[in-house]
Short mmCIF file of C-alpha atoms and ligand atoms in Angstrom, two decimals:
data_model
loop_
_atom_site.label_atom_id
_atom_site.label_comp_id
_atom_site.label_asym_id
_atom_site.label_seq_id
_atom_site.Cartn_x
_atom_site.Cartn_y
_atom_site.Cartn_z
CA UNK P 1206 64.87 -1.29 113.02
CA UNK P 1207 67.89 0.65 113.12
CA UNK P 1208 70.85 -1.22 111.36
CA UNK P 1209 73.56 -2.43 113.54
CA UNK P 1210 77.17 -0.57 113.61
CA UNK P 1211 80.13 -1.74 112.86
CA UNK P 1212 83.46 -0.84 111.35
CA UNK P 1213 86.36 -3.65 112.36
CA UNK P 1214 86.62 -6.81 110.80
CA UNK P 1215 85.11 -8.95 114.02
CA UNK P 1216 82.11 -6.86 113.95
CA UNK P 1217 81.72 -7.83 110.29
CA UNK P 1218 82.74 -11.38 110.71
CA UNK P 1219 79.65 -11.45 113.45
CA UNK P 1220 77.29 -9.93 111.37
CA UNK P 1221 78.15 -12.27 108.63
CA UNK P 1222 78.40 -14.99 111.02
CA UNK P 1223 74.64 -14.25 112.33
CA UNK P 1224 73.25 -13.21 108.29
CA UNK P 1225 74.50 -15.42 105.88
CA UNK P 1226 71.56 -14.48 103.89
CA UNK P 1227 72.67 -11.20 103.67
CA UNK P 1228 73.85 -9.72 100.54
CA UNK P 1229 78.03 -8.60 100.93
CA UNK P 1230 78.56 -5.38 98.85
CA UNK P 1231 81.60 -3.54 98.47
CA UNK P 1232 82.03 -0.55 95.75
CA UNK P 1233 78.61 -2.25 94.00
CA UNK P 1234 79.26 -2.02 90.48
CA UNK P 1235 78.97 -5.35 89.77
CA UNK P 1236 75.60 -5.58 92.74
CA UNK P 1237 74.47 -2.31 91.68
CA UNK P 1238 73.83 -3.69 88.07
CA UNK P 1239 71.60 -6.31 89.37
CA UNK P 1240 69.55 -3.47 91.11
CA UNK P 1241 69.25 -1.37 88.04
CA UNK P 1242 69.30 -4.00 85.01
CA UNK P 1243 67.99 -7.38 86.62
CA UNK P 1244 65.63 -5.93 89.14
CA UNK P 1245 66.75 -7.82 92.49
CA UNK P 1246 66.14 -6.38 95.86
CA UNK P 1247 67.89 -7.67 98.81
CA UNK P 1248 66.21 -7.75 102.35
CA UNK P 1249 69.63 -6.86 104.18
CA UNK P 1250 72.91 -5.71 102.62
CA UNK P 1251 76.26 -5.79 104.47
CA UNK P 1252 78.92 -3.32 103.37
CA UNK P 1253 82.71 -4.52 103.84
CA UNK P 1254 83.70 -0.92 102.37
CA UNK P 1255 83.38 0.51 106.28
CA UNK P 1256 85.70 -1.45 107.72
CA UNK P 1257 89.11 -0.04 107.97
CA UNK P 1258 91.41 -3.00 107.87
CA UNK P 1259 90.30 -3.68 105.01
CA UNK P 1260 90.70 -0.95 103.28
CA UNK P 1261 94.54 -0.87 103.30
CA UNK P 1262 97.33 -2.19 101.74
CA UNK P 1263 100.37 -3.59 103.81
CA UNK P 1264 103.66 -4.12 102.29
CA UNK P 1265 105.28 -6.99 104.14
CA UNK P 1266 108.92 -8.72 102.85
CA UNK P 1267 107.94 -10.65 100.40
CA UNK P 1268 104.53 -9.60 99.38
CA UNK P 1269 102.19 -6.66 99.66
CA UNK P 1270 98.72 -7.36 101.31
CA UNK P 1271 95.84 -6.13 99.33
CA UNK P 1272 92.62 -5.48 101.60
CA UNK P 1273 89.58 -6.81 99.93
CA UNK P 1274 87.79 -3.05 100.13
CA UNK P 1275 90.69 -1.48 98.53
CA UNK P 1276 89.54 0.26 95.61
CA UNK P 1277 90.94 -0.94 92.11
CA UNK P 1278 92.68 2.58 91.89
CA UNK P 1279 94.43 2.04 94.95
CA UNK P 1280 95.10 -1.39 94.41
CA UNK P 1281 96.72 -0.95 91.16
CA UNK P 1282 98.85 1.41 92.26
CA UNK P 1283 100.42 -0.41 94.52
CA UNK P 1284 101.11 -3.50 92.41
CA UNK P 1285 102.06 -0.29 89.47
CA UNK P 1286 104.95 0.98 92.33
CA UNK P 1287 106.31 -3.09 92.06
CA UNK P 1288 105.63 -3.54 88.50
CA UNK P 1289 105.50 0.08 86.49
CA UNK P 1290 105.22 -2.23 83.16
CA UNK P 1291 101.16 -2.64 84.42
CA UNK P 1292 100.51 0.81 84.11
CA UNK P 1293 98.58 0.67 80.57
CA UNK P 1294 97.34 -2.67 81.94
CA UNK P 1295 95.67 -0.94 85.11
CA UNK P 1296 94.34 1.88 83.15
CA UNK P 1297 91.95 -0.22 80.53
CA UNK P 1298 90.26 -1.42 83.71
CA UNK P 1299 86.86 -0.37 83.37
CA UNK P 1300 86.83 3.83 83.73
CA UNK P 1301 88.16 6.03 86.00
CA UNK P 1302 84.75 6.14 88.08
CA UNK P 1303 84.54 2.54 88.09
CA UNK P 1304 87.80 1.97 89.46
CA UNK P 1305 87.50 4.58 91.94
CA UNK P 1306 84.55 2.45 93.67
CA UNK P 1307 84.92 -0.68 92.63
CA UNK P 1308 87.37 -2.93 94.92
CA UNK P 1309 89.97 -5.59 93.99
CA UNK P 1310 87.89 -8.24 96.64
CA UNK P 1311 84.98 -7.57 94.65
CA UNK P 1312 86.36 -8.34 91.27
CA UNK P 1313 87.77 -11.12 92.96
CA UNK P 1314 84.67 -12.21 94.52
CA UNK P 1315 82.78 -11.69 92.13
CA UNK P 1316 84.73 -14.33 89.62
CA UNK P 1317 83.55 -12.86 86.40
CA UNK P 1318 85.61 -15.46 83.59
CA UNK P 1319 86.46 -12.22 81.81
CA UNK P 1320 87.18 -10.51 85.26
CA UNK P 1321 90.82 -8.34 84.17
CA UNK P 1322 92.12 -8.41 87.83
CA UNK P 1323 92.06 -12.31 88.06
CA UNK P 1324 94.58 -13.30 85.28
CA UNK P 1325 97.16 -10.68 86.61
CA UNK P 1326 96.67 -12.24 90.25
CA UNK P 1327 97.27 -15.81 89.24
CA UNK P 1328 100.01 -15.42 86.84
CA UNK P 1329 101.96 -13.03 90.14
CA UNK P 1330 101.27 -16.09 92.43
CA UNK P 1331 98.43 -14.09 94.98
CA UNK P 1332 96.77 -16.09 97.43
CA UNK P 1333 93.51 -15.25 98.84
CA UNK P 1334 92.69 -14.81 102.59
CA UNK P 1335 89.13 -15.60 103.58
CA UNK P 1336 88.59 -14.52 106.90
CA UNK P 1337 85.14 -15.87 109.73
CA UNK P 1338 84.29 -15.64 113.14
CA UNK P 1339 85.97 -19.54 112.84
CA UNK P 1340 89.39 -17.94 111.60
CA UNK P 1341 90.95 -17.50 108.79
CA UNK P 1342 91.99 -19.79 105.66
CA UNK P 1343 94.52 -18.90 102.19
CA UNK P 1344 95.01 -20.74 99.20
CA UNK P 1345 96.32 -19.43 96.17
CA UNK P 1346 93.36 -17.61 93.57
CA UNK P 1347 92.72 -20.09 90.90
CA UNK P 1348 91.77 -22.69 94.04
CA UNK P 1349 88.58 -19.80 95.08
CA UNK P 1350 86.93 -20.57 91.96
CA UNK P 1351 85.01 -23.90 91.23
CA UNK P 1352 82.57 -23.12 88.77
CA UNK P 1353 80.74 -20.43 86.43
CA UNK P 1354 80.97 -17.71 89.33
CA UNK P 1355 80.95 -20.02 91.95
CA UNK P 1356 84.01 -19.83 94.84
CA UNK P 1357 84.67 -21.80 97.86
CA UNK P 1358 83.33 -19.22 100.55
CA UNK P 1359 81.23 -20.36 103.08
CA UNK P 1360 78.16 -18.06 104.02
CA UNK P 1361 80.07 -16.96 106.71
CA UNK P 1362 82.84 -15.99 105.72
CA UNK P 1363 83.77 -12.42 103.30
CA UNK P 1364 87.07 -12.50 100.98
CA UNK P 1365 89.64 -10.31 103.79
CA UNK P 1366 93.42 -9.92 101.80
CA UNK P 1367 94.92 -10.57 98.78
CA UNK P 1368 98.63 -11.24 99.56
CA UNK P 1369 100.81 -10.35 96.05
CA UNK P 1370 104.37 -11.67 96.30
CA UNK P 1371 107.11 -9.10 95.34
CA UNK P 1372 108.74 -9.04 92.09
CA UNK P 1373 111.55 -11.88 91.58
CA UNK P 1374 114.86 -10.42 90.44
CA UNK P 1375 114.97 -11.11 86.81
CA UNK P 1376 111.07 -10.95 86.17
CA UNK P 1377 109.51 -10.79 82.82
CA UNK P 1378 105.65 -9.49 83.10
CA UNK P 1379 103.42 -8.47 80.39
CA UNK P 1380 99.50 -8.40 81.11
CA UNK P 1381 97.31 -8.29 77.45
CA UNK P 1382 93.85 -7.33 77.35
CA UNK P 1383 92.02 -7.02 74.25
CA UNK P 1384 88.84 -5.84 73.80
CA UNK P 1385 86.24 -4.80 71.54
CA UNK P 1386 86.98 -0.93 72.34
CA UNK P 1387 90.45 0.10 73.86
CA UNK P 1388 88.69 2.01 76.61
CA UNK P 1389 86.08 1.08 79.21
CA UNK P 1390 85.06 -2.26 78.01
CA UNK P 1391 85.47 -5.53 78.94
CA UNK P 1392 87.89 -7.98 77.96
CA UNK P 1393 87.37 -10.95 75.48
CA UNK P 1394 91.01 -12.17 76.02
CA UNK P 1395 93.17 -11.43 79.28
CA UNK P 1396 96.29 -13.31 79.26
CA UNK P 1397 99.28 -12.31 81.77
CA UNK P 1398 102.69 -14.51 81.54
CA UNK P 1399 105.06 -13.94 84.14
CA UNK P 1400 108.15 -15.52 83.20
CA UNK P 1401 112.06 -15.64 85.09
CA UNK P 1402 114.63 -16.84 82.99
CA UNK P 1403 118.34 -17.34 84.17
CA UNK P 1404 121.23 -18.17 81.69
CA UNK P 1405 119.13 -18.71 79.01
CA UNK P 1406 116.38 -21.32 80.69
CA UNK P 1407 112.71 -20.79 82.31
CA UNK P 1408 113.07 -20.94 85.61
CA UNK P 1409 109.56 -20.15 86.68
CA UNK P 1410 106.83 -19.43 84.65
CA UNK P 1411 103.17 -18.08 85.88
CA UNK P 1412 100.40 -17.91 83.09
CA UNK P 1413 97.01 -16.15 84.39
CA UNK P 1414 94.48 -16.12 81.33
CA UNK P 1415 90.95 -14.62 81.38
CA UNK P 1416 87.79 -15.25 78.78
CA UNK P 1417 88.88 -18.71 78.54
CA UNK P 1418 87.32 -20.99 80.59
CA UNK P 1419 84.49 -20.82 83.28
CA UNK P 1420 86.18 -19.27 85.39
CA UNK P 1421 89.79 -17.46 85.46
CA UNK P 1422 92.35 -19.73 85.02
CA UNK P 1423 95.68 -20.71 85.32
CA UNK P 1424 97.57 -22.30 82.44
CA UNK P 1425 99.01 -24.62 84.26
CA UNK P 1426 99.73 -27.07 80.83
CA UNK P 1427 101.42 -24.82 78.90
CA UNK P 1428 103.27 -23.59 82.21
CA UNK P 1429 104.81 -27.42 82.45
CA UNK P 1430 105.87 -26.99 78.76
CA UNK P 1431 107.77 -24.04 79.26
CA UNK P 1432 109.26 -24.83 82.81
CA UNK P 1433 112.69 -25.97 82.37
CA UNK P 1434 112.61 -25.90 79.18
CA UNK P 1435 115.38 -22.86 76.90
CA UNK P 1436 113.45 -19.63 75.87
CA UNK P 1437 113.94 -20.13 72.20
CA UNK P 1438 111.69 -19.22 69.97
CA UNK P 1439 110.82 -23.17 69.25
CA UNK P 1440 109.96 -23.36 72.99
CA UNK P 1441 107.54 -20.15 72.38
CA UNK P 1442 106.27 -21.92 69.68
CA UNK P 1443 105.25 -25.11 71.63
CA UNK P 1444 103.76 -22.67 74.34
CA UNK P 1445 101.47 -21.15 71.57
CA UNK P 1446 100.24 -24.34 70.35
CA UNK P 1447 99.93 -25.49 74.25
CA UNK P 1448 98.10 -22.62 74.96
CA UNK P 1449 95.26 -23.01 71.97
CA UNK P 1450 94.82 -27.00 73.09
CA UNK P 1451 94.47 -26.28 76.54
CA UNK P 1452 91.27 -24.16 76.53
CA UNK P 1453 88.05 -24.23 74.57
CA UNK P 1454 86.24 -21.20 75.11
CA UNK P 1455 82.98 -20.21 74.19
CA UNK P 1456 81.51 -18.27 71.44
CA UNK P 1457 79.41 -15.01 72.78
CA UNK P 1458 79.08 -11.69 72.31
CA UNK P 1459 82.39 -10.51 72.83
CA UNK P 1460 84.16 -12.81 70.51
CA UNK P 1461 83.79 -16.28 68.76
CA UNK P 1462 85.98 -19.19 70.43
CA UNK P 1463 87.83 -19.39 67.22
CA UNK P 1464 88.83 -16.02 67.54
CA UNK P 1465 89.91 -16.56 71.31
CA UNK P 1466 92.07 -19.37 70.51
CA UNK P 1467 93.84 -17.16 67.59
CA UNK P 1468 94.07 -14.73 69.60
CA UNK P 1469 95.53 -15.85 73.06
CA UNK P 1470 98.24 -18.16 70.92
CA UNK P 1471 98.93 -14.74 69.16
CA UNK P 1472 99.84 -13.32 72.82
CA UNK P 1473 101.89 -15.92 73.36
CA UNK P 1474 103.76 -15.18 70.47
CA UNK P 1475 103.85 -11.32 71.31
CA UNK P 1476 105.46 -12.20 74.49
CA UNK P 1477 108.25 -13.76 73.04
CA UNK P 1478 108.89 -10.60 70.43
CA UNK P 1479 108.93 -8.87 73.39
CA UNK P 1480 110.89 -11.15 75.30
CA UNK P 1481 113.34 -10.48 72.01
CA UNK P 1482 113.34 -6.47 73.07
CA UNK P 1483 110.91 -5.86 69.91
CA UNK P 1484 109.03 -2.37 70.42
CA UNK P 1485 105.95 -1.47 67.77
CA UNK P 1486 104.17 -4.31 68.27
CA UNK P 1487 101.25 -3.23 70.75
CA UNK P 1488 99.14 0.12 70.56
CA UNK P 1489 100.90 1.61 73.52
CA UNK P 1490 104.33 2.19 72.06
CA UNK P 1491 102.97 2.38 67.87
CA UNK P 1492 104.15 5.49 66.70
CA UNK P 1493 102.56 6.55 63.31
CA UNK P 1494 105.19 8.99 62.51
CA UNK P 1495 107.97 6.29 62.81
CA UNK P 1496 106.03 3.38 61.31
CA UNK P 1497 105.25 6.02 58.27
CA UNK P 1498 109.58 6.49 58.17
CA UNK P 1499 110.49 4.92 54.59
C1 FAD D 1425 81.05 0.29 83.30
C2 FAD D 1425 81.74 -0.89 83.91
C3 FAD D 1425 82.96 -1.30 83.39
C4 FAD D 1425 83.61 -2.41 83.93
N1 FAD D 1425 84.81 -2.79 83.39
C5 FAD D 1425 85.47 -3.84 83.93
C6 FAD D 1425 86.73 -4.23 83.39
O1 FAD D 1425 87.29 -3.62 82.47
N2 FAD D 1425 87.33 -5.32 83.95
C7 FAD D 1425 86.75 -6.02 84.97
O2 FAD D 1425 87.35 -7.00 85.44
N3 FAD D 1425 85.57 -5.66 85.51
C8 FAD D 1425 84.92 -4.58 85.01
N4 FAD D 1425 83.72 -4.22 85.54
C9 FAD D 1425 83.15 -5.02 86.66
C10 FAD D 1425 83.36 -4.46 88.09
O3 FAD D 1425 83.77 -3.13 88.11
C11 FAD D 1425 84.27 -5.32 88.92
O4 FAD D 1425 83.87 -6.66 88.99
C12 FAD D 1425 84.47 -4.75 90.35
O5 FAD D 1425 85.79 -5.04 90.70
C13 FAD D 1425 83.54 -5.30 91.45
O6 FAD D 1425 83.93 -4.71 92.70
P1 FAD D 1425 82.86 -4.00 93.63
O7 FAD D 1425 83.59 -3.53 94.85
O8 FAD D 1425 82.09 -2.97 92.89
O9 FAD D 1425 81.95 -5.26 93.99
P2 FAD D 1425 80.37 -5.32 94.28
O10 FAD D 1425 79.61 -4.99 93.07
O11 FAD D 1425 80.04 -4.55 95.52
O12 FAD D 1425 80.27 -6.89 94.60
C14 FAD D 1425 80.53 -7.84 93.58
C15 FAD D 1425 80.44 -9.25 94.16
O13 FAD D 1425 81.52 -9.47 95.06
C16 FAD D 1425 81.03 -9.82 96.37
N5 FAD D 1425 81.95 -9.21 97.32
C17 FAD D 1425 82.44 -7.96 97.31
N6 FAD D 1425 83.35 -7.80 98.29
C18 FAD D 1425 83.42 -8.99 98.94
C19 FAD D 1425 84.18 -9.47 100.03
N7 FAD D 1425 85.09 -8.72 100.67
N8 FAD D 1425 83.99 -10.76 100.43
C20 FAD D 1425 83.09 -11.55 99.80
N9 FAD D 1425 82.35 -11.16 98.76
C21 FAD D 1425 82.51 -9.89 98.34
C22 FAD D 1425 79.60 -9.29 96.42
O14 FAD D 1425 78.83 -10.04 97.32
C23 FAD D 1425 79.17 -9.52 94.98
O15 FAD D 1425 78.80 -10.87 94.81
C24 FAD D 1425 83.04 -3.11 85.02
C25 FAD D 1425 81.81 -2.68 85.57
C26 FAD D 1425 81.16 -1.58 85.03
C27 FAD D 1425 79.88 -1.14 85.63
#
């Protein structure tokens, strides 16, 4: 049997609609690991990449809509054109290759803990669209995921938009990955703080982290200490120790959860030296020549 055309979003809604066992693929570099490394075969696959809509990105008032198919290339440019501070950010994302085929949906569907795109989209405020031949539905990302991998899609339905409100005036956004190598590899620690301050106080305060917890995560503890609260560098301090008790991560591979504790209080405490307009504290801007200066 021939498989059945389609390239709009009502076609694929009906196909999902009428295969729910199907498996949804979109750039397949997560999928086409489970091919070549675990061995799985899949009767039927359905392939959200042909469908047009949702392969664009719409900027809107007062956020830019992400289609799920988007590639991770496109997709980070347009949140780069918003926020150039994400540049280095977007480029430790896997490899060129990978982020040439691979889509945002897909990392976002996928719900990898250690998933990079995740901690960025929670700490900016996105909100997912999920979109079925019953309509559509939006909450905001860290309400997809309920579990190791596990989201709140229904077999009919495929992950359609992420909507990424603009930039606030006054926004402070710095997105940390660290890894075992600086290119092509994936994170132990993501952690993303999006902070506004006005005269002096935390207005708003988004904290995305990644590598922490079973699934991405908001911290939304250590948000409620800093909201309100004066940008000193006591409140930093209480933000750093907030951050270490609200997570227990795991030991694996990639790091040891003692480690990722250190570590993502550390970031904390980067951010505010930042904050502070330090430079030569991060890879990106360490200059050997200048740090050698007597
Ligand atoms: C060498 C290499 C390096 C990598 N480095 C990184 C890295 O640095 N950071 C990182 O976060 N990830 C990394 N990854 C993981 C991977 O690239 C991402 O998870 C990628 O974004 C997945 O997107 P995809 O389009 O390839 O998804 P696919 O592999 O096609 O699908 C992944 C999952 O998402 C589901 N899915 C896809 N689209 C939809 C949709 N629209 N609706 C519902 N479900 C959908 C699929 O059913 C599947 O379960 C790396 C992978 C490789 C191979």
């Amino acid at each position: 049997m021939n498989p059945p055309s389609w390239n709009n979003w009502p076609e694929l809604l009906a196909l999902r609609a009428a295969h729910p066992q199907a498996q949804v693929v979109a750039g397949c570099t997560d999928v086409g690991l489970w091919v070549t490394k675990m061995h799985m075969r899949f009767a039927q696959v359905l392939d959200v990449t042909r469908v047009q809509e949702l392969r664009r990105v719409e900027t809107h008032d007062q956020h830019v809509a992400i289609g799920a198919a988007v590639t991770l290339t496109d997709a980070f440019e347009a949140l780069v054109v918003q926020r150039p501070q994400l540049k280095t950010f977007a480029n430790r994302f896997a490899g060129l290759p990978v982020r040439n085929s691979g889509t945002l949906g897909g990392n976002v569907a996928n719900g990898s803990p250690i998933g990079d795109s995740m901690p960025l989209l929670i700490a900016l405020g996105a909100r997912v669209v999920l979109l079925s031949v019953r309509g559509q539905r939006e909450m905001p990302l860290e309400q997809f995921y309920t579990g190791y991998r596990k989201n709140v899609l229904a077999p009919d339905e495929v992950v359609g938009w992420i909507k990424v409100p603009r930039p606030a005036d006054g926004e402070l956004l710095r997105a940390y990955k660290i890894s075992k190598r600086y290119d092509d590899d994936i994170s132990a620690i993501c952690l993303v703080v999006n902070m506004r301050i006005a005269e002096g106080v935390v207005q708003q305060v988004g904290i995305g982290a990644g590598g922490v917890a079973a699934t991405p995560a908001r911290a939304v503890q250590t948000e409620a200490v800093l909201r309100g609260s004066a940008w000193t560098l006591e409140a930093a301090q209480r933000a750093t120790a907030a951050l270490r008790s609200e997570f227990k991560p795991i030991s694996d591979m990639r790091a040891s959860s003692a480690y990722r504790s250190e570590v993502l209080g550390n970031l904390m405490q980067r951010f505010w030296l930042e904050s502070q307009g330090l430079r030569q504290i991060n890879l990106e801007s360490f200059r050997l020549e200048e740090a050698a200066q007597p």
